[in-house]
Amino acid sequence: DTEVTQTPKHLVMGMTNKKSLKCEQHMGHRAMYWYKQKAKKPPELMFVYSYEKLSINESVPSRFSPECPNSSLLNLHLHALQPEDSALYLCASSQGGSRQPQHFGDGTRLSIL
Amino acid sequence: DAKTTQPNSMESNEEEPVHLPCNHSTISGTDYIHWYRQLPSQGPEYVIHGLTSNVNNRMASLAIAEDRKSSTLILHRATLRDAAVYYCILTPRGSGGSNYKLTFGKGTLLTVNP
């Protein structure tokens, strides 16, 4: 069991749908992250939130919209996605800073029809 | 960002030690060396990290070369559960957002034979 909980575990959506991925942690971590992982590839950073403010956006298309409502929750809102956006979306949290380990959830497997 | 080089795959037998190498010849003096692993159908899992000295924890040991241009992750007795992709990652100890980034390379796929 991981300390970072992601829901749903699987999601299938059409290109015109709007959906949201959710991530929750109760470790008191101040930094939260979204990563994208395509099949047989390493994870790639998408967004970083620090103290509930967006700190890094790795030039992610606007059809992905992150939100951090409070220090324990992180959402990723999805709209008008493309088939190539099908991937495993991973959430992570940490105390922040390069020395602190990141704790990952098991991801949401997203399929775009 | 400084890059790392790892073998694509390695194989081990159960209950034997495993030494996973990582080359990072362009490492800067303030970069931390992190190791994560990813088991099938799971998110990455932190294993260990270090700066200059060798490190031990309940999962593994990290041996860092004196010039810091390479490191080795040591699993003392491999189990079937250790079969995973192992990632060696450098994290810059700077200010601002850069010190939050984990840039994953291709990693090493470890197969453990029973």
CSV table of N, CA, C and O in Angstrom, one decimal, chain A:
chain,number,residue,atom,x,y,z
A,1,ASP,N,0.8,-1.2,0.0
A,1,ASP,CA,0.0,0.0,0.0
A,1,ASP,C,0.9,1.3,0.0
A,1,ASP,O,1.9,1.3,0.7
A,2,THR,N,0.5,2.3,-0.8
A,2,THR,CA,1.3,3.5,-0.8
A,2,THR,C,0.6,4.5,0.0
A,2,THR,O,-0.6,4.5,0.3
A,3,GLU,N,1.3,5.6,0.4
A,3,GLU,CA,0.8,6.7,1.2
A,3,GLU,C,0.2,7.8,0.4
A,3,GLU,O,-0.3,8.7,0.9
A,4,VAL,N,0.4,7.7,-0.9
A,4,VAL,CA,-0.2,8.6,-1.8
A,4,VAL,C,-1.3,7.8,-2.6
A,4,VAL,O,-1.1,6.8,-3.2
A,5,THR,N,-2.5,8.3,-2.5
A,5,THR,CA,-3.7,7.7,-3.0
A,5,THR,C,-4.2,8.4,-4.3
A,5,THR,O,-4.4,9.6,-4.2
A,6,GLN,N,-4.3,7.6,-5.4
A,6,GLN,CA,-4.8,8.2,-6.6
A,6,GLN,C,-6.1,7.5,-7.0
A,6,GLN,O,-6.2,6.3,-6.9
A,7,THR,N,-7.0,8.3,-7.5
A,7,THR,CA,-8.3,7.8,-8.0
A,7,THR,C,-8.7,8.6,-9.3
A,7,THR,O,-8.4,9.7,-9.4
A,8,PRO,N,-9.3,7.9,-10.2
A,8,PRO,CA,-9.5,6.4,-10.2
A,8,PRO,C,-8.3,5.7,-10.6
A,8,PRO,O,-7.3,6.3,-11.0
A,9,LYS,N,-8.3,4.4,-10.5
A,9,LYS,CA,-7.1,3.6,-10.9
A,9,LYS,C,-7.1,3.4,-12.5
A,9,LYS,O,-6.0,3.3,-13.1
A,10,HIS,N,-8.3,3.4,-13.0
A,10,HIS,CA,-8.4,3.3,-14.5
A,10,HIS,C,-9.4,4.3,-15.0
A,10,HIS,O,-10.4,4.5,-14.3
A,11,LEU,N,-9.2,4.8,-16.2
A,11,LEU,CA,-10.2,5.8,-16.7
A,11,LEU,C,-10.1,5.7,-18.2
A,11,LEU,O,-9.1,5.7,-18.8
A,12,VAL,N,-11.3,5.5,-18.8
A,12,VAL,CA,-11.5,5.5,-20.3
A,12,VAL,C,-12.4,6.7,-20.6
A,12,VAL,O,-13.4,6.8,-20.0
A,13,MET,N,-11.9,7.5,-21.5
A,13,MET,CA,-12.7,8.7,-21.9
A,13,MET,C,-12.6,9.0,-23.4
A,13,MET,O,-11.6,8.6,-24.0
A,14,GLY,N,-13.6,9.6,-23.9
A,14,GLY,CA,-13.6,10.1,-25.2
A,14,GLY,C,-12.9,11.4,-25.4
A,14,GLY,O,-12.6,12.1,-24.4
A,15,MET,N,-12.6,11.8,-26.6
A,15,MET,CA,-11.8,13.0,-26.8
A,15,MET,C,-12.6,14.3,-26.4
A,15,MET,O,-12.0,15.4,-26.2
A,16,THR,N,-13.9,14.2,-26.4
A,16,THR,CA,-14.7,15.4,-26.0
A,16,THR,C,-15.1,15.5,-24.6
A,16,THR,O,-15.7,16.4,-24.1
A,17,ASN,N,-14.7,14.4,-23.8
A,17,ASN,CA,-15.1,14.4,-22.4
A,17,ASN,C,-14.3,15.3,-21.5
A,17,ASN,O,-13.1,15.7,-21.9
A,18,LYS,N,-14.8,15.7,-20.4
A,18,LYS,CA,-14.1,16.3,-19.3
A,18,LYS,C,-14.0,15.4,-18.1
A,18,LYS,O,-15.1,15.0,-17.6
A,19,LYS,N,-12.9,15.1,-17.6
A,19,LYS,CA,-12.7,14.3,-16.4
A,19,LYS,C,-11.6,14.9,-15.5
A,19,LYS,O,-10.8,15.7,-15.9
A,20,SER,N,-11.5,14.3,-14.3
A,20,SER,CA,-10.5,14.8,-13.4
A,20,SER,C,-9.8,13.6,-12.7
A,20,SER,O,-10.5,12.6,-12.4
A,21,LEU,N,-8.5,13.7,-12.5
A,21,LEU,CA,-7.8,12.7,-11.7
A,21,LEU,C,-7.5,13.3,-10.4
A,21,LEU,O,-7.2,14.5,-10.3
A,22,LYS,N,-7.6,12.5,-9.3
A,22,LYS,CA,-7.4,13.0,-8.0
A,22,LYS,C,-6.2,12.3,-7.3
A,22,LYS,O,-5.9,11.1,-7.5
A,23,CYS,N,-5.6,13.1,-6.4
A,23,CYS,CA,-4.4,12.6,-5.7
A,23,CYS,C,-4.5,13.1,-4.3
A,23,CYS,O,-4.8,14.3,-4.1
A,24,GLU,N,-4.2,12.3,-3.3
A,24,GLU,CA,-4.3,12.7,-1.9
A,24,GLU,C,-3.2,12.1,-1.1
A,24,GLU,O,-2.8,11.0,-1.3
A,25,GLN,N,-2.6,13.0,-0.2
A,25,GLN,CA,-1.6,12.5,0.7
A,25,GLN,C,-1.8,13.2,2.1
A,25,GLN,O,-2.2,14.3,2.1
A,26,HIS,N,-1.5,12.4,3.1
A,26,HIS,CA,-1.7,12.9,4.5
A,26,HIS,C,-0.4,12.8,5.3
A,26,HIS,O,-0.4,12.5,6.5
A,27,MET,N,0.8,13.0,4.6
A,27,MET,CA,2.1,13.0,5.2
A,27,MET,C,2.6,14.4,5.6
A,27,MET,O,3.7,14.5,6.1
A,28,GLY,N,1.8,15.4,5.4
A,28,GLY,CA,2.2,16.8,5.6
A,28,GLY,C,3.2,17.3,4.7
A,28,GLY,O,3.9,18.2,4.9
A,29,HIS,N,3.3,16.6,3.5
A,29,HIS,CA,4.3,17.1,2.5
A,29,HIS,C,3.8,18.4,1.9
A,29,HIS,O,2.6,18.7,1.7
A,30,ARG,N,4.8,19.3,1.6
A,30,ARG,CA,4.5,20.6,1.0
A,30,ARG,C,4.6,20.7,-0.5
A,30,ARG,O,4.3,21.7,-1.1
A,31,ALA,N,5.2,19.7,-1.1
A,31,ALA,CA,5.3,19.6,-2.6
A,31,ALA,C,4.5,18.5,-3.1
A,31,ALA,O,4.6,17.4,-2.6
A,32,MET,N,3.9,18.7,-4.2
A,32,MET,CA,3.1,17.6,-4.9
A,32,MET,C,3.4,17.7,-6.4
A,32,MET,O,3.6,18.8,-7.0
A,33,TYR,N,3.4,16.6,-7.1
A,33,TYR,CA,3.8,16.5,-8.5
A,33,TYR,C,2.9,15.6,-9.3
A,33,TYR,O,2.3,14.7,-8.8
A,34,TRP,N,2.8,16.0,-10.6
A,34,TRP,CA,2.2,15.1,-11.6
A,34,TRP,C,3.3,14.7,-12.6
A,34,TRP,O,4.0,15.5,-13.1
A,35,TYR,N,3.3,13.3,-12.9
A,35,TYR,CA,4.2,12.8,-13.9
A,35,TYR,C,3.3,12.0,-14.9
A,35,TYR,O,2.2,11.5,-14.6
A,36,LYS,N,3.8,11.9,-16.1
A,36,LYS,CA,3.2,11.1,-17.2
A,36,LYS,C,4.1,10.0,-17.6
A,36,LYS,O,5.3,10.3,-17.8
A,37,GLN,N,3.6,8.8,-17.7
A,37,GLN,CA,4.5,7.7,-18.1
A,37,GLN,C,3.8,6.9,-19.2
A,37,GLN,O,2.8,6.2,-19.0
A,38,LYS,N,4.4,6.9,-20.4
A,38,LYS,CA,4.0,6.1,-21.5
A,38,LYS,C,4.5,4.7,-21.4
A,38,LYS,O,5.5,4.5,-20.6
A,39,ALA,N,3.9,3.8,-22.1
A,39,ALA,CA,4.3,2.4,-21.9
A,39,ALA,C,5.8,2.2,-22.2
A,39,ALA,O,6.3,2.7,-23.3
A,40,LYS,N,6.4,1.5,-21.4
A,40,LYS,CA,7.9,1.1,-21.5
A,40,LYS,C,8.8,2.3,-21.6
A,40,LYS,O,9.9,2.2,-22.1
A,41,LYS,N,8.4,3.4,-21.0
A,41,LYS,CA,9.2,4.6,-21.0
A,41,LYS,C,9.3,5.1,-19.5
A,41,LYS,O,8.5,4.7,-18.7
A,42,PRO,N,10.3,5.9,-19.2
A,42,PRO,CA,10.4,6.4,-17.8
A,42,PRO,C,9.3,7.5,-17.6
A,42,PRO,O,8.8,8.1,-18.5
A,43,PRO,N,9.0,7.8,-16.3
A,43,PRO,CA,8.1,8.9,-16.0
A,43,PRO,C,8.7,10.2,-16.4
A,43,PRO,O,9.9,10.4,-16.4
A,44,GLU,N,7.8,11.1,-16.8
A,44,GLU,CA,8.2,12.5,-17.2
A,44,GLU,C,7.4,13.5,-16.4
A,44,GLU,O,6.2,13.4,-16.3
A,45,LEU,N,8.2,14.4,-15.8
A,45,LEU,CA,7.5,15.4,-15.0
A,45,LEU,C,6.6,16.3,-15.8
A,45,LEU,O,7.0,16.8,-16.9
A,46,MET,N,5.4,16.6,-15.2
A,46,MET,CA,4.5,17.5,-15.9
A,46,MET,C,4.4,18.8,-15.1
A,46,MET,O,4.6,19.9,-15.6
A,47,PHE,N,4.0,18.7,-13.8
A,47,PHE,CA,3.8,19.9,-12.9
A,47,PHE,C,4.4,19.6,-11.5
A,47,PHE,O,4.4,18.5,-11.1
A,48,VAL,N,4.7,20.8,-10.9
A,48,VAL,CA,5.1,20.7,-9.5
A,48,VAL,C,4.4,21.8,-8.8
A,48,VAL,O,4.3,23.0,-9.2
A,49,TYR,N,3.8,21.5,-7.6
A,49,TYR,CA,3.2,22.5,-6.7
A,49,TYR,C,4.0,22.5,-5.4
A,49,TYR,O,4.4,21.5,-4.9
A,50,SER,N,4.3,23.7,-5.0
A,50,SER,CA,5.0,23.9,-3.7
A,50,SER,C,4.1,24.9,-2.9
A,50,SER,O,3.8,26.0,-3.4
A,51,TYR,N,3.8,24.5,-1.7
A,51,TYR,CA,2.9,25.3,-0.8
A,51,TYR,C,1.7,25.7,-1.6
A,51,TYR,O,1.3,26.9,-1.5
A,52,GLU,N,1.1,24.8,-2.3
A,52,GLU,CA,-0.2,24.9,-3.0
A,52,GLU,C,-0.1,25.9,-4.2
A,52,GLU,O,-1.1,26.3,-4.8
A,53,LYS,N,1.1,26.3,-4.6
A,53,LYS,CA,1.2,27.2,-5.7
A,53,LYS,C,2.0,26.5,-6.8
A,53,LYS,O,3.0,25.7,-6.5
A,54,LEU,N,1.6,26.7,-8.1
A,54,LEU,CA,2.3,26.1,-9.2
A,54,LEU,C,3.7,26.6,-9.3
A,54,LEU,O,3.9,27.8,-9.4
A,55,SER,N,4.7,25.7,-9.2
A,55,SER,CA,6.1,26.0,-9.2
A,55,SER,C,6.7,25.7,-10.6
A,55,SER,O,7.6,26.4,-11.0
A,56,ILE,N,6.3,24.6,-11.1
A,56,ILE,CA,6.9,24.2,-12.4
A,56,ILE,C,5.8,23.7,-13.3
A,56,ILE,O,4.9,22.9,-12.9
A,57,ASN,N,5.8,24.1,-14.6
A,57,ASN,CA,4.9,23.6,-15.6
A,57,ASN,C,5.9,23.2,-16.8
A,57,ASN,O,6.5,24.1,-17.3
A,58,GLU,N,6.1,22.0,-17.1
A,58,GLU,CA,7.0,21.5,-18.1
A,58,GLU,C,6.4,21.6,-19.5
A,58,GLU,O,6.4,20.7,-20.2
A,59,SER,N,5.9,22.8,-19.8
A,59,SER,CA,5.4,23.1,-21.1
A,59,SER,C,4.3,22.1,-21.5
A,59,SER,O,4.3,21.6,-22.6
A,60,VAL,N,3.4,21.8,-20.5
A,60,VAL,CA,2.3,20.9,-20.8
A,60,VAL,C,1.2,21.5,-21.5
A,60,VAL,O,0.8,22.7,-21.2
A,61,PRO,N,0.6,20.9,-22.5
A,61,PRO,CA,-0.5,21.5,-23.2
A,61,PRO,C,-1.7,21.9,-22.3
A,61,PRO,O,-1.9,21.2,-21.2
A,62,SER,N,-2.4,22.9,-22.7
A,62,SER,CA,-3.4,23.5,-21.8
A,62,SER,C,-4.6,22.5,-21.6
A,62,SER,O,-5.5,22.8,-20.8
A,63,ARG,N,-4.7,21.5,-22.4
A,63,ARG,CA,-5.8,20.5,-22.2
A,63,ARG,C,-5.6,19.8,-20.9
A,63,ARG,O,-6.5,19.1,-20.4
A,64,PHE,N,-4.4,19.9,-20.2
A,64,PHE,CA,-4.2,19.4,-18.9
A,64,PHE,C,-4.2,20.6,-18.0
A,64,PHE,O,-3.3,21.5,-18.1
A,65,SER,N,-5.0,20.6,-16.9
A,65,SER,CA,-5.1,21.7,-16.0
A,65,SER,C,-5.0,21.2,-14.6
A,65,SER,O,-5.9,20.6,-14.1
A,66,PRO,N,-3.8,21.5,-13.9
A,66,PRO,CA,-3.7,21.1,-12.6
A,66,PRO,C,-4.3,22.0,-11.6
A,66,PRO,O,-4.6,23.2,-11.9
A,67,GLU,N,-4.6,21.5,-10.4
A,67,GLU,CA,-5.2,22.3,-9.3
A,67,GLU,C,-4.8,21.7,-8.0
A,67,GLU,O,-4.8,20.5,-7.8
A,68,CYS,N,-4.5,22.6,-7.1
A,68,CYS,CA,-4.1,22.1,-5.7
A,68,CYS,C,-5.0,22.9,-4.7
A,68,CYS,O,-4.7,23.9,-4.2
A,69,PRO,N,-6.2,22.3,-4.4
A,69,PRO,CA,-7.1,23.0,-3.5
A,69,PRO,C,-6.7,23.2,-2.1
A,69,PRO,O,-7.0,24.1,-1.4
A,70,ASN,N,-5.8,22.2,-1.6
A,70,ASN,CA,-5.2,22.4,-0.3
A,70,ASN,C,-4.0,21.5,-0.2
A,70,ASN,O,-3.6,20.9,-1.2
A,71,SER,N,-3.3,21.6,0.9
A,71,SER,CA,-2.0,20.9,1.0
A,71,SER,C,-2.0,19.4,0.8
A,71,SER,O,-1.0,18.8,0.6
A,72,SER,N,-3.2,18.8,1.0
A,72,SER,CA,-3.3,17.4,0.9
A,72,SER,C,-3.8,16.8,-0.4
A,72,SER,O,-3.7,15.6,-0.7
A,73,LEU,N,-4.3,17.7,-1.3
A,73,LEU,CA,-5.0,17.3,-2.5
A,73,LEU,C,-4.4,17.9,-3.7
A,73,LEU,O,-4.0,19.1,-3.7
A,74,LEU,N,-4.4,17.1,-4.8
A,74,LEU,CA,-3.9,17.6,-6.1
A,74,LEU,C,-4.8,17.0,-7.1
A,74,LEU,O,-5.1,15.8,-7.1
A,75,ASN,N,-5.3,17.8,-8.0
A,75,ASN,CA,-6.2,17.3,-9.1
A,75,ASN,C,-5.5,17.6,-10.4
A,75,ASN,O,-4.7,18.5,-10.6
A,76,LEU,N,-5.9,16.8,-11.4
A,76,LEU,CA,-5.5,17.1,-12.8
A,76,LEU,C,-6.8,17.0,-13.6
A,76,LEU,O,-7.4,16.0,-13.8
A,77,HIS,N,-7.2,18.2,-14.1
A,77,HIS,CA,-8.4,18.3,-14.9
A,77,HIS,C,-8.0,18.0,-16.4
A,77,HIS,O,-7.1,18.6,-16.9
A,78,LEU,N,-8.9,17.2,-17.0
A,78,LEU,CA,-8.6,16.8,-18.4
A,78,LEU,C,-9.7,17.2,-19.3
A,78,LEU,O,-10.9,17.0,-19.0
A,79,HIS,N,-9.4,17.8,-20.5
A,79,HIS,CA,-10.4,18.2,-21.4
A,79,HIS,C,-9.9,18.2,-22.8
A,79,HIS,O,-8.8,18.6,-23.1
A,80,ALA,N,-10.7,17.6,-23.7
A,80,ALA,CA,-10.3,17.5,-25.1
A,80,ALA,C,-9.0,16.8,-25.4
A,80,ALA,O,-8.1,17.3,-26.1
A,81,LEU,N,-8.8,15.7,-24.7
A,81,LEU,CA,-7.5,15.0,-24.8
A,81,LEU,C,-7.4,14.2,-26.2
A,81,LEU,O,-8.5,14.0,-26.8
A,82,GLN,N,-6.2,13.9,-26.5
A,82,GLN,CA,-5.9,13.2,-27.8
A,82,GLN,C,-5.6,11.8,-27.5
A,82,GLN,O,-5.1,11.5,-26.4
A,83,PRO,N,-5.7,10.9,-28.5
A,83,PRO,CA,-5.3,9.5,-28.2
A,83,PRO,C,-3.9,9.3,-27.7
A,83,PRO,O,-3.6,8.4,-26.9
A,84,GLU,N,-3.0,10.2,-28.1
A,84,GLU,CA,-1.6,10.1,-27.7
A,84,GLU,C,-1.4,10.5,-26.2
A,84,GLU,O,-0.3,10.3,-25.7
A,85,ASP,N,-2.4,11.0,-25.6
A,85,ASP,CA,-2.4,11.3,-24.2
A,85,ASP,C,-2.7,10.1,-23.3
A,85,ASP,O,-2.6,10.1,-22.1
A,86,SER,N,-3.0,9.0,-23.9
A,86,SER,CA,-3.2,7.7,-23.2
A,86,SER,C,-1.8,7.3,-22.5
A,86,SER,O,-0.8,7.2,-23.2
A,87,ALA,N,-1.9,7.1,-21.2
A,87,ALA,CA,-0.7,6.9,-20.4
A,87,ALA,C,-1.0,6.6,-19.0
A,87,ALA,O,-2.2,6.6,-18.6
A,88,LEU,N,0.0,6.3,-18.2
A,88,LEU,CA,-0.2,6.2,-16.7
A,88,LEU,C,0.2,7.6,-16.1
A,88,LEU,O,1.3,8.1,-16.4
A,89,TYR,N,-0.7,8.1,-15.4
A,89,TYR,CA,-0.5,9.4,-14.7
A,89,TYR,C,-0.2,9.2,-13.3
A,89,TYR,O,-1.0,8.6,-12.5
A,90,LEU,N,1.0,9.6,-12.8
A,90,LEU,CA,1.5,9.4,-11.5
A,90,LEU,C,1.5,10.7,-10.7
A,90,LEU,O,1.9,11.7,-11.2
A,91,CYS,N,1.1,10.5,-9.5
A,91,CYS,CA,1.2,11.7,-8.5
A,91,CYS,C,2.2,11.3,-7.5
A,91,CYS,O,2.5,10.1,-7.2
A,92,ALA,N,2.9,12.3,-7.0
A,92,ALA,CA,3.9,12.1,-6.0
A,92,ALA,C,3.9,13.3,-5.0
A,92,ALA,O,3.3,14.4,-5.3
A,93,SER,N,4.5,13.1,-3.8
A,93,SER,CA,4.6,14.2,-2.9
A,93,SER,C,5.9,14.1,-2.2
A,93,SER,O,6.5,13.0,-2.1
A,94,SER,N,6.4,15.2,-1.6
A,94,SER,CA,7.6,15.2,-0.9
A,94,SER,C,7.6,16.4,0.1
A,94,SER,O,6.8,17.3,0.0
A,95,GLN,N,8.7,16.4,0.9
A,95,GLN,CA,8.8,17.6,1.8
A,95,GLN,C,9.4,18.8,1.0
A,95,GLN,O,9.4,19.9,1.4
A,96,GLY,N,9.9,18.5,-0.3
A,96,GLY,CA,10.4,19.5,-1.1
A,96,GLY,C,11.9,19.6,-1.0
A,96,GLY,O,12.5,19.2,0.0
A,97,GLY,N,12.6,20.1,-2.1
A,97,GLY,CA,14.0,20.1,-2.0
A,97,GLY,C,14.6,18.9,-2.6
A,97,GLY,O,14.0,17.8,-2.6
A,98,SER,N,15.9,19.0,-3.1
A,98,SER,CA,16.5,18.0,-3.8
A,98,SER,C,16.9,16.8,-3.0
A,98,SER,O,17.2,15.7,-3.5
A,99,ARG,N,17.0,16.9,-1.6
A,99,ARG,CA,17.4,15.8,-0.8
A,99,ARG,C,16.3,14.9,-0.4
A,99,ARG,O,16.5,13.8,0.0
A,100,GLN,N,15.1,15.5,-0.4
A,100,GLN,CA,13.9,14.7,0.1
A,100,GLN,C,13.4,13.7,-0.9
A,100,GLN,O,13.2,14.1,-2.1
A,101,PRO,N,13.1,12.5,-0.5
A,101,PRO,CA,12.6,11.5,-1.4
A,101,PRO,C,11.1,11.9,-1.8
A,101,PRO,O,10.4,12.5,-1.0
A,102,GLN,N,10.8,11.5,-3.0
A,102,GLN,CA,9.4,11.7,-3.5
A,102,GLN,C,8.7,10.3,-3.3
A,102,GLN,O,9.2,9.3,-3.5
A,103,HIS,N,7.4,10.4,-2.8
A,103,HIS,CA,6.6,9.3,-2.6
A,103,HIS,C,5.5,9.2,-3.7
A,103,HIS,O,4.8,10.2,-3.8
A,104,PHE,N,5.4,8.1,-4.4
A,104,PHE,CA,4.6,8.0,-5.5
A,104,PHE,C,3.3,7.2,-5.2
A,104,PHE,O,3.4,6.2,-4.4
A,105,GLY,N,2.2,7.6,-5.9
A,105,GLY,CA,1.1,6.7,-5.9
A,105,GLY,C,1.2,5.7,-7.0
A,105,GLY,O,2.2,5.7,-7.7
A,106,ASP,N,0.3,4.8,-7.1
A,106,ASP,CA,0.4,3.8,-8.2
A,106,ASP,C,-0.2,4.2,-9.5
A,106,ASP,O,-0.2,3.4,-10.4
A,107,GLY,N,-0.7,5.4,-9.6
A,107,GLY,CA,-1.1,6.0,-10.8
A,107,GLY,C,-2.5,5.7,-11.3
A,107,GLY,O,-3.2,4.9,-10.7
A,108,THR,N,-3.0,6.5,-12.2
A,108,THR,CA,-4.2,6.3,-13.0
A,108,THR,C,-3.9,6.0,-14.4
A,108,THR,O,-3.2,6.7,-15.1
A,109,ARG,N,-4.4,4.8,-14.8
A,109,ARG,CA,-4.1,4.4,-16.2
A,109,ARG,C,-5.2,5.0,-17.1
A,109,ARG,O,-6.4,4.6,-16.9
A,110,LEU,N,-4.9,5.9,-18.0
A,110,LEU,CA,-5.9,6.7,-18.8
A,110,LEU,C,-5.8,6.2,-20.2
A,110,LEU,O,-4.7,6.1,-20.8
A,111,SER,N,-7.0,5.9,-20.7
A,111,SER,CA,-7.1,5.5,-22.2
A,111,SER,C,-8.1,6.5,-22.8
A,111,SER,O,-9.2,6.7,-22.4
A,112,ILE,N,-7.6,7.1,-23.9
A,112,ILE,CA,-8.4,8.0,-24.7
A,112,ILE,C,-8.9,7.3,-26.0
A,112,ILE,O,-8.1,6.8,-26.8
A,113,LEU,N,-10.2,7.3,-26.2
A,113,LEU,CA,-10.8,6.6,-27.3
A,113,LEU,C,-10.9,7.6,-28.5
A,113,LEU,O,-11.2,8.8,-28.3
